[in-house]
Backbone as a ProteinNet text record, in pm:
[ID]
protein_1_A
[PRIMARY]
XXXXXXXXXXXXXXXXXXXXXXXXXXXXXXXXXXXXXXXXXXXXXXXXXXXXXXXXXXXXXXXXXXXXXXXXXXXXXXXXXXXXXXXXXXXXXXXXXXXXXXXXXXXXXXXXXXXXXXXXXXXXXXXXXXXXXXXXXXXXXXXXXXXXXXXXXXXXXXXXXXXXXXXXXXXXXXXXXXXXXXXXXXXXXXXXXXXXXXXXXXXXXXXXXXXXXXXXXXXXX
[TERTIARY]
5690.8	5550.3	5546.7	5449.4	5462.3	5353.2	5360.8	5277.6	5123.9	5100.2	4954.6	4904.6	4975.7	4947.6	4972.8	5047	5026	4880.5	4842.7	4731.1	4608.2	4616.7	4470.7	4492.6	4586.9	4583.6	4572.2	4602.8	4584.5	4427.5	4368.9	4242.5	4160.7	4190.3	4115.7	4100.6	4215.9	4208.2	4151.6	4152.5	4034	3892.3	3876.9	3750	3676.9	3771.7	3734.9	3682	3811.5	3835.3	3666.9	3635.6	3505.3	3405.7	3390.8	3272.6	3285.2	3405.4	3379.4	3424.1	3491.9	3542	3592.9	3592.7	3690	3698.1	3846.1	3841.7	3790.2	3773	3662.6	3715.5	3733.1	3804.8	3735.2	3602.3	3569.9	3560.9	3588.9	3647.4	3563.3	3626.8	3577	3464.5	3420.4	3284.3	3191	3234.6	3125.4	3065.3	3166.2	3112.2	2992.9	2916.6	2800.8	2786.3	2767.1	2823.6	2671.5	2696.6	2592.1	2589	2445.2	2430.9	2338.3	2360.5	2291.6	2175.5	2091.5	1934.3	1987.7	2048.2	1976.8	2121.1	2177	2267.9	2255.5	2095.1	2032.5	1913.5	1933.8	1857.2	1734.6	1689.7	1568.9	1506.2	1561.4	1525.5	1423.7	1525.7	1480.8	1358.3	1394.2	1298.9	1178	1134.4	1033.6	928	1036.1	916.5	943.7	998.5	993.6	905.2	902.3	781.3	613.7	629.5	514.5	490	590.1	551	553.5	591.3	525.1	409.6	406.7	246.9	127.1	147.8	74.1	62.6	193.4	192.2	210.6	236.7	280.8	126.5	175.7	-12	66.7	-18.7	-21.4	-50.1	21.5	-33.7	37.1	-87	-32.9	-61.8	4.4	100.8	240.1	284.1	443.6	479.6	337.3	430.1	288.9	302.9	195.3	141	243.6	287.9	287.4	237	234.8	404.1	411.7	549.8	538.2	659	657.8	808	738.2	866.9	913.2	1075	1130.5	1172.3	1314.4	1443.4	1358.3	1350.6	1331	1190.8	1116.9	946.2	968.9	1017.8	1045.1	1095	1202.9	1262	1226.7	1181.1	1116.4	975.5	920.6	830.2	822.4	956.3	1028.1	1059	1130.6	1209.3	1041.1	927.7	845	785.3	795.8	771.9	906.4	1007.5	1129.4	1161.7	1081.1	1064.2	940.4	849.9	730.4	699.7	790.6	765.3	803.7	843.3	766.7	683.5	603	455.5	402.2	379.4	319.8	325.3	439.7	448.7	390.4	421.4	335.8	217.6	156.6	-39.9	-52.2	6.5	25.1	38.8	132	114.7	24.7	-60.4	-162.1	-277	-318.1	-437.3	-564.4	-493.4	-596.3	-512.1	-551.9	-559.1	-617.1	-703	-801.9	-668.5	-614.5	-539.4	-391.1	-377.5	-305.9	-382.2	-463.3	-535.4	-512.8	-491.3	-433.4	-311.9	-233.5	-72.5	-41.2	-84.1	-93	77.1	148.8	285.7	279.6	411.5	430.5	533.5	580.8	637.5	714.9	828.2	977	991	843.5	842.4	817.8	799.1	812	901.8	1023.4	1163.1	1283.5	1265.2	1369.6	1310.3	1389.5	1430.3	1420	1294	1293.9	1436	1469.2	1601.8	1676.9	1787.5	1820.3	1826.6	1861.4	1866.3	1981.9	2062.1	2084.6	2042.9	2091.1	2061.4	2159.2	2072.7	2124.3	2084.6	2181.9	2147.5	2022.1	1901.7	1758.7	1627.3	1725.1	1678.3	1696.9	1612.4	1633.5	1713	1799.5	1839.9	1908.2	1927.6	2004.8	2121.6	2234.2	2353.9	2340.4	2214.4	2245.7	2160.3	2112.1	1965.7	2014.2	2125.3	2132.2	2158.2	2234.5	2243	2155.6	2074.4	1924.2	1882.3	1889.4	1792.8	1810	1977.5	2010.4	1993.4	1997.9	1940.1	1798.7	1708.2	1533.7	1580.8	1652.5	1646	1700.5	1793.7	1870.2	1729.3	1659.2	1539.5	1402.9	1416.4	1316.2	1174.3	1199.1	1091	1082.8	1163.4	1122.6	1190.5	1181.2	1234.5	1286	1424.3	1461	1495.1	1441.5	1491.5	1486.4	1511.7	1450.9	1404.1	1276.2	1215.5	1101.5	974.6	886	763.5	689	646.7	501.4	498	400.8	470.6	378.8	436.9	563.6	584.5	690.7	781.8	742.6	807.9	917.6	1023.4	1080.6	1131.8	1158.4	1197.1	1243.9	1330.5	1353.7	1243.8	1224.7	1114.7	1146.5	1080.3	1070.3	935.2	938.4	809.4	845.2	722.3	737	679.2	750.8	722.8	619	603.2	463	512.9	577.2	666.5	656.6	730.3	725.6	575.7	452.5	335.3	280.3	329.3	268.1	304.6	451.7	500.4	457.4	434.2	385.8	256.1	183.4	26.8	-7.2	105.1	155.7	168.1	275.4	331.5	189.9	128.7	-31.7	-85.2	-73.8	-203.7	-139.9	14.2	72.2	87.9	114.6	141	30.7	-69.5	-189.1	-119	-29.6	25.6	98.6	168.9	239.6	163.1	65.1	-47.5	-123.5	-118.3	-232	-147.4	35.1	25.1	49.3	131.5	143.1	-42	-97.1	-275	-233.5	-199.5	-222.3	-129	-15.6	88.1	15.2	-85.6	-164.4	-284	-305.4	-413.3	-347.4	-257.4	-172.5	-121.2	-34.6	8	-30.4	-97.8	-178.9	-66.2	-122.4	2.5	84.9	-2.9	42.2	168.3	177	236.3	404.5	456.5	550.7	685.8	769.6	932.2	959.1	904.9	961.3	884	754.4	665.1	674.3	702.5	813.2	886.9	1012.5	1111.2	1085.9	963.9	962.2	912.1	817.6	702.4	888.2	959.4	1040.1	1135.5	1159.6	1259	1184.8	994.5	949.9	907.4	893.4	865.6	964.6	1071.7	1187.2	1270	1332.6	1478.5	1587	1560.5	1654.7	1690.8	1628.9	1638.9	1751.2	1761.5	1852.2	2023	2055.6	2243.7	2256.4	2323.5	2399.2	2284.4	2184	2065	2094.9	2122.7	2137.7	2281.3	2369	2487.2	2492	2418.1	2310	2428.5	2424.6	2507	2442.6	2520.6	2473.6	2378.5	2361.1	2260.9	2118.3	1941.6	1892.6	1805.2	1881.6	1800.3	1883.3
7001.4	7045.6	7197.8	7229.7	7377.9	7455.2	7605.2	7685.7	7627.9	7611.8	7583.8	7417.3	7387.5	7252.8	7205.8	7272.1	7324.5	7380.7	7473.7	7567.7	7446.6	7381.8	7333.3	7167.8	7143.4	7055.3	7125.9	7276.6	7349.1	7364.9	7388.7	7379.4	7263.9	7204.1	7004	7002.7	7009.6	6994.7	7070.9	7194.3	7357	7231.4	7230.4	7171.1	7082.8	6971.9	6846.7	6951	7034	7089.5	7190.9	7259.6	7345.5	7240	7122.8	7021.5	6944.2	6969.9	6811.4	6735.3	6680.3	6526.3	6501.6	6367.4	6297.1	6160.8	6114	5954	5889.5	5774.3	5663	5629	5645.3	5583.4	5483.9	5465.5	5336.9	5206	5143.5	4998.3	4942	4851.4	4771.2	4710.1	4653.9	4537.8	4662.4	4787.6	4900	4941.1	4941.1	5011.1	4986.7	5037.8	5032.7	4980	4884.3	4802.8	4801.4	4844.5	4897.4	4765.8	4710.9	4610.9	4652.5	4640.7	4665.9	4546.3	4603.2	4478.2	4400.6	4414.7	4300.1	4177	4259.9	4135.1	4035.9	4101.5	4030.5	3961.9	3784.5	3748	3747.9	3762.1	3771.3	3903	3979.6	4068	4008.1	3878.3	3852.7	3722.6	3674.5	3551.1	3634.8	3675.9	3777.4	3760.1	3843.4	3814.1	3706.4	3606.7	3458.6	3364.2	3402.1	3337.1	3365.6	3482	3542.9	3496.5	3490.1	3444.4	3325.6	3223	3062.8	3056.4	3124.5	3128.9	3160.4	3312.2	3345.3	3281.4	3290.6	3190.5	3088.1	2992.3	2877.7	2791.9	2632.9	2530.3	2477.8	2349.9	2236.5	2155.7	2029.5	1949.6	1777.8	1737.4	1647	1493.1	1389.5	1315.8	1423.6	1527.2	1551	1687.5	1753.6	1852.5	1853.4	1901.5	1926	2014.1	2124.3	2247	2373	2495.4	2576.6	2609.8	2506.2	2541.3	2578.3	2649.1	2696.5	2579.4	2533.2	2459	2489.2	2501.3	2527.6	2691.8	2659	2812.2	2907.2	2927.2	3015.4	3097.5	2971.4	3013.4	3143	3093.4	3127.1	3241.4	3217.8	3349.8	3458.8	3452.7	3562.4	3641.5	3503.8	3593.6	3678	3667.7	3714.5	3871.4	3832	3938.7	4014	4004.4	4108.4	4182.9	4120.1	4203.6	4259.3	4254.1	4318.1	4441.4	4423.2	4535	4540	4626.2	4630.6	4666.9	4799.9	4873.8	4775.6	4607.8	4561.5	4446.3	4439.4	4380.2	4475.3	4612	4655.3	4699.1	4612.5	4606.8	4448.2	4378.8	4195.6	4249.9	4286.7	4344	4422.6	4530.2	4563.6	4518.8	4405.3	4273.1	4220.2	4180	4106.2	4081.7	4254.8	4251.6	4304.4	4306	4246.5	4426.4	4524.1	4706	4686	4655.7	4673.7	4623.9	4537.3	4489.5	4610.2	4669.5	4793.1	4853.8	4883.2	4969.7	4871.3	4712.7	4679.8	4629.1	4700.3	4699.1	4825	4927.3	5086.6	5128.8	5134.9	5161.4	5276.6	5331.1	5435.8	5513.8	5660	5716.5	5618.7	5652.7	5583.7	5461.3	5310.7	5237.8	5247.2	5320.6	5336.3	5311.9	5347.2	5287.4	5244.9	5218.9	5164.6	5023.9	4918.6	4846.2	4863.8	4733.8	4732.3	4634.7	4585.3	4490	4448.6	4477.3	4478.1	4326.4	4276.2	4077.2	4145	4047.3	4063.7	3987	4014	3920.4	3783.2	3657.6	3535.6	3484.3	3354.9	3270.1	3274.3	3252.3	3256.2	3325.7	3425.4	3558.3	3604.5	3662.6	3758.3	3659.9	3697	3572.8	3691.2	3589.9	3641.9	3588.7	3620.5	3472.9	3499.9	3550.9	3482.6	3408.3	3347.6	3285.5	3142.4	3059.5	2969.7	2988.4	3070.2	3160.5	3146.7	3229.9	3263.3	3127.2	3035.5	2935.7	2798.8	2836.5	2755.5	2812.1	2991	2989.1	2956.4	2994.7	2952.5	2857.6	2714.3	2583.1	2552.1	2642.1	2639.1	2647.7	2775.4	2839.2	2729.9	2579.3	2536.3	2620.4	2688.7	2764.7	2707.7	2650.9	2605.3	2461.1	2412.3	2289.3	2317.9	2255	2276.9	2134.2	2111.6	1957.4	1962.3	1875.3	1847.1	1737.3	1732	1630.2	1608.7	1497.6	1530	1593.2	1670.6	1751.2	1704.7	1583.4	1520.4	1368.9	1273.4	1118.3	1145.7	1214.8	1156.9	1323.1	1416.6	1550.5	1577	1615.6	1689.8	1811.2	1890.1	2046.6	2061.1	2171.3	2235.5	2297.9	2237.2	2294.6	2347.4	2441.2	2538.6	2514.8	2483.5	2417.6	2525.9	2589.4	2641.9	2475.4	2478.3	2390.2	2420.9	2331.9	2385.4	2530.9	2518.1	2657.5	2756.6	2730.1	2863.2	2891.7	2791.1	2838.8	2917.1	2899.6	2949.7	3073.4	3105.3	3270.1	3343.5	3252.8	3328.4	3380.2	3314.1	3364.3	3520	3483.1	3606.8	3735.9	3709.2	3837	3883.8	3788.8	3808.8	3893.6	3890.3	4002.2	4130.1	4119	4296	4323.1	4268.2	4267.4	4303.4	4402.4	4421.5	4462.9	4523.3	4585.4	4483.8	4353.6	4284.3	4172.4	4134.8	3988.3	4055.4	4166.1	4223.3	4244	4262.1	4241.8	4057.3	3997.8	3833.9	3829.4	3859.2	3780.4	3821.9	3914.4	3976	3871.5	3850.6	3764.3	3634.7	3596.3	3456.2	3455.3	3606.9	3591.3	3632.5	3646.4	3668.4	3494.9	3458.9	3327.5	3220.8	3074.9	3023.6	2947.4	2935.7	2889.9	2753.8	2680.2	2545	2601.9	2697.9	2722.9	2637.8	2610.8	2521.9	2625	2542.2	2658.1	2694.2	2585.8	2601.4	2729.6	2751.2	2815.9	2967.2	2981.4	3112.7	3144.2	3039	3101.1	3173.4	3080.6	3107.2	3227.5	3296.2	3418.7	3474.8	3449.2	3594	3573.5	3517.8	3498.6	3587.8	3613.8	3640.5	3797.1	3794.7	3953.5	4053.1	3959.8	4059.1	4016.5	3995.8	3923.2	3988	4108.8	4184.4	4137	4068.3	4049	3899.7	3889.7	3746.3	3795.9	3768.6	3775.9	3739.7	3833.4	3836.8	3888.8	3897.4	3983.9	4162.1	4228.9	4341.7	4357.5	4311.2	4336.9	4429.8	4376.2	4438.7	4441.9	4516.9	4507.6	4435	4446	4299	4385.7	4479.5	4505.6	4499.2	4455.6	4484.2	4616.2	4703.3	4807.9	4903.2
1927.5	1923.6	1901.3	1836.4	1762	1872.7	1857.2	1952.8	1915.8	1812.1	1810.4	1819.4	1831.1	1900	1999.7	2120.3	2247.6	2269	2202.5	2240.7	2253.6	2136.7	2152.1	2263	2275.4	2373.6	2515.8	2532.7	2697.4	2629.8	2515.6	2548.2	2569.7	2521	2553.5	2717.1	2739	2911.8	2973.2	2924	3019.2	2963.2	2864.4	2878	2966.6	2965.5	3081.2	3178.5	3211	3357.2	3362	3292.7	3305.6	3283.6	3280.5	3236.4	3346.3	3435.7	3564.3	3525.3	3367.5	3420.3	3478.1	3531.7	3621.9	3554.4	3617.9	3545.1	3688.5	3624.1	3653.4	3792.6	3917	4035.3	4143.1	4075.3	4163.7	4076.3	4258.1	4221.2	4122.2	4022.2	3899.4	3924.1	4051.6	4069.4	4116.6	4131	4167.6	4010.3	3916.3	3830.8	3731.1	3685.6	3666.8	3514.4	3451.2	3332.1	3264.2	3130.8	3019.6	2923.4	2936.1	2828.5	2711.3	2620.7	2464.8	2498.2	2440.1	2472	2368.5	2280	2172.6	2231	2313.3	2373.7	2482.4	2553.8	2627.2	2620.2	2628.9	2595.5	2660.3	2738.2	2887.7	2763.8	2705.9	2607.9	2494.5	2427	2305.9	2325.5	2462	2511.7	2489.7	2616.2	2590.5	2506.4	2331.6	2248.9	2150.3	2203	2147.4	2220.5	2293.2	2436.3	2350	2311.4	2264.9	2120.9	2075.1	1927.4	1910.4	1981.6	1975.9	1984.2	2121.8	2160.3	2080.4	2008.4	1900.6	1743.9	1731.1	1589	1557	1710.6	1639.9	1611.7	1663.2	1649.2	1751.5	1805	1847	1755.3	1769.6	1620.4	1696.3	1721.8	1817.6	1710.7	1722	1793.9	1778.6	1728.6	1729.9	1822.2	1827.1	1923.7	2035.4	2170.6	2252	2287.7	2255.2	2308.1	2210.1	2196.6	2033.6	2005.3	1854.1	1810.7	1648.7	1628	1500.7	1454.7	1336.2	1286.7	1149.3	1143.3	1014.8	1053.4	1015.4	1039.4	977.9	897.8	790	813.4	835.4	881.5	992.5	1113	1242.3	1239.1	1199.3	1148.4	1057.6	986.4	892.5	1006.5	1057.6	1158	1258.8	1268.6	1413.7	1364.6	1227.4	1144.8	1150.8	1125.4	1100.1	1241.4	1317.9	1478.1	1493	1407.7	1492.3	1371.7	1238.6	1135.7	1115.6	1223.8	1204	1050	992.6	886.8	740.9	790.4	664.3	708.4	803	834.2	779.8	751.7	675.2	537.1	461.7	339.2	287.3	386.1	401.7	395.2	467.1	434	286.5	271.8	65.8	-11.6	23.4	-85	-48.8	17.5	86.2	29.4	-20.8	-62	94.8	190	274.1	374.3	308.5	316.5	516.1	512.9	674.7	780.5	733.6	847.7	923.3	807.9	855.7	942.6	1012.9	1089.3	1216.4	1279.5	1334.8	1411.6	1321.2	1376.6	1447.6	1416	1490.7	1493.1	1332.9	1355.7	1450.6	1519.3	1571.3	1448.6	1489.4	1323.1	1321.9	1487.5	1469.5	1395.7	1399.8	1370.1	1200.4	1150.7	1018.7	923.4	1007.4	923.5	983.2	1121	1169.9	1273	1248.9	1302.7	1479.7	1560.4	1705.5	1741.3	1668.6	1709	1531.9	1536.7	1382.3	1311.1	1241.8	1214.4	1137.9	1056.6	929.2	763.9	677.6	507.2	564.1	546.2	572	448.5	410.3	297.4	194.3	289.5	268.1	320.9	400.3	426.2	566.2	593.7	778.3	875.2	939.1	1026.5	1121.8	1274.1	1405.1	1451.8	1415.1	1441.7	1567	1662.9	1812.6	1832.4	1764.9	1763.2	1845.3	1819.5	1901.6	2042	2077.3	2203.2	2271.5	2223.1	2265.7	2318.2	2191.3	2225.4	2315.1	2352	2465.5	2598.1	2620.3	2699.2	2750.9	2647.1	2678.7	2715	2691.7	2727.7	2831.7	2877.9	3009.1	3111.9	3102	3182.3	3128	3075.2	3039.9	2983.4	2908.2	2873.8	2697.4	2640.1	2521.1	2481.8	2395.8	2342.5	2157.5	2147.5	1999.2	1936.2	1831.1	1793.1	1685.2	1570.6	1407	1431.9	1404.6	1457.4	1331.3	1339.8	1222.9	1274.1	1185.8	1194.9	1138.3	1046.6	1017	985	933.5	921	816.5	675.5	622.4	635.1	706.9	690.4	806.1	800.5	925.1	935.1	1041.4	1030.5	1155.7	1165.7	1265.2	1346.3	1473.5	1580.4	1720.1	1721.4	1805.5	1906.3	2013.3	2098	2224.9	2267.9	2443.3	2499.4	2617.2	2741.9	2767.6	2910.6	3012	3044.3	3113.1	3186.9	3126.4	2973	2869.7	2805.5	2798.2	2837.8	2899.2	3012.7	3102.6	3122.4	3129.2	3083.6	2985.4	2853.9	2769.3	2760.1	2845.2	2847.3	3001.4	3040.2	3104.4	3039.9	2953.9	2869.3	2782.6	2707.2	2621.1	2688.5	2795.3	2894.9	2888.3	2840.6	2918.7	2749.5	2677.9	2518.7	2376.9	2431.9	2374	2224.7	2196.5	2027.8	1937.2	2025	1998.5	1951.7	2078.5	1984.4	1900.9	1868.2	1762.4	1628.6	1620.6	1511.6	1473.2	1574.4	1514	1485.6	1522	1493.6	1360.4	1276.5	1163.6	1051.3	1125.2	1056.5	1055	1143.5	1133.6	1018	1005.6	912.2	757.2	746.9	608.1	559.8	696	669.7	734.8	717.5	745.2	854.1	988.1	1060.4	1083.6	955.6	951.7	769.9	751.6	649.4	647.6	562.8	494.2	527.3	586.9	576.2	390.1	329.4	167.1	95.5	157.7	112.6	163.7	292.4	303.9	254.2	262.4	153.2	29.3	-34.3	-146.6	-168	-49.6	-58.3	-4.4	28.1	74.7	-57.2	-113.8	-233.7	-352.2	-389.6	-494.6	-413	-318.4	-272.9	-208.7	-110.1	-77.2	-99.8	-212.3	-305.5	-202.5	-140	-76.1	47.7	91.3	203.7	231.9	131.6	157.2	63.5	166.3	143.2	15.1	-69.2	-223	-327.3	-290.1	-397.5	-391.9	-553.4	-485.2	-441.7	-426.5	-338.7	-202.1	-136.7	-15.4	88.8	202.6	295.4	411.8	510	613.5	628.3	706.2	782.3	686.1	750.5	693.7	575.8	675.8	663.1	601.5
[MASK]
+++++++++++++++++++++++++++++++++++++++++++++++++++++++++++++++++++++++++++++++++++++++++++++++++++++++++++++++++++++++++++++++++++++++++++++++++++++++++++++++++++++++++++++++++++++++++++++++++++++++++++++++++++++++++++++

């Protein structure tokens, strides 16, 4: 080892030493363990609780309960409360200018991402999404099946329970920015809307958004 690479390793250590570090010396079950939200689901329930509630229907003989059915549907809707800053490119294509004045971006929300997704097959997707959705089912707060959706149709469905009702009309009361923009996503897309018919509005307006358009990288953004 040469004089000057001595030097700057006696300086590394003056540093610690004038800053206080110390290494870590309490016991392992003391130490204080950092979770990333988007790794917690009680995080992502939350506003999945909320967005059945708001966007899905009831549509009875097949569901009882407000569910949104079909991957793609679900997901893309999710994807726009979690990128506010393109719910407000959905209203520009829209036609329908007034409804921006009810989402109330904040700046930050302008271009970044409240929880990131990535480009999936056919667009926005969460590979924790099953995760997620065994826990809601663990905590009975939702139901997942492919089931039909009308006499000759079937889809992937997404149903809150009684339980997850009932939480969700909870969260509605503390969630004044959040049901105000899904209301907006209800009045853009009609909430009995088609998983095929999403796709297709995200295939002719955000080609980008779906894995291999573009040679896009995972992340959305």
């Amino acid at each position: 080892m040469n004089n000057d690479e001595d030097t700057k390793i006696k300086d590394f250590f003056e540093v610690l030493v004038e800053n206080n570090m110390r290494m870590e010396t309490v016991p392992l079950h003391e130490q204080i363990s950092y979770v990333d939200p988007d790794d917690d689901y009680d995080f992502h329930a939350y506003r999945i609780l909320l967005l059945l509630n708001i966007c899905g229907i009831i549509k009875e003989p097949f569901f009882s309960y407000a569910s949104i059915y079909g991957r793609r549907k679900f997901s893309f809707f999710d994807f726009l409360i979690r990128y506010p800053f393109y719910l407000m490119k959905v209203i520009e294509k829209s036609n329908k200018g007034y409804l921006a004045s009810l989402i109330n971006l904040q700046e930050s929300e302008k271009e970044h991402a409240f929880s990131p997704m990535i480009r999936y097959i056919r667009g926005p997707w969460d590979h924790r999404y099953d995760s997620i959705f065994n826990y809601m089912i663990g905590k009975k707060l939702i139901e997942v099946k492919y089931a039909n959706y009308s006499k000759s149709q079937k889809a992937f469905i997404v149903s809150l329970t009684e339980l997850g009702t009932e939480k969700a009309n909870e969260i509605k009361d503390l969630e004044n920015e959040w049901v105000s923009r899904m209301n907006v996503i209800n009045l853009i897309f009609p909430q009995n809307s088609s998983n095929d018919s999403i796709e297709k509005y995200v295939q002719e307006n955000f080609p980008s958004l779906i894995l291999g358009f573009y040679g896009g990288k995972e992340d959305v953004y």
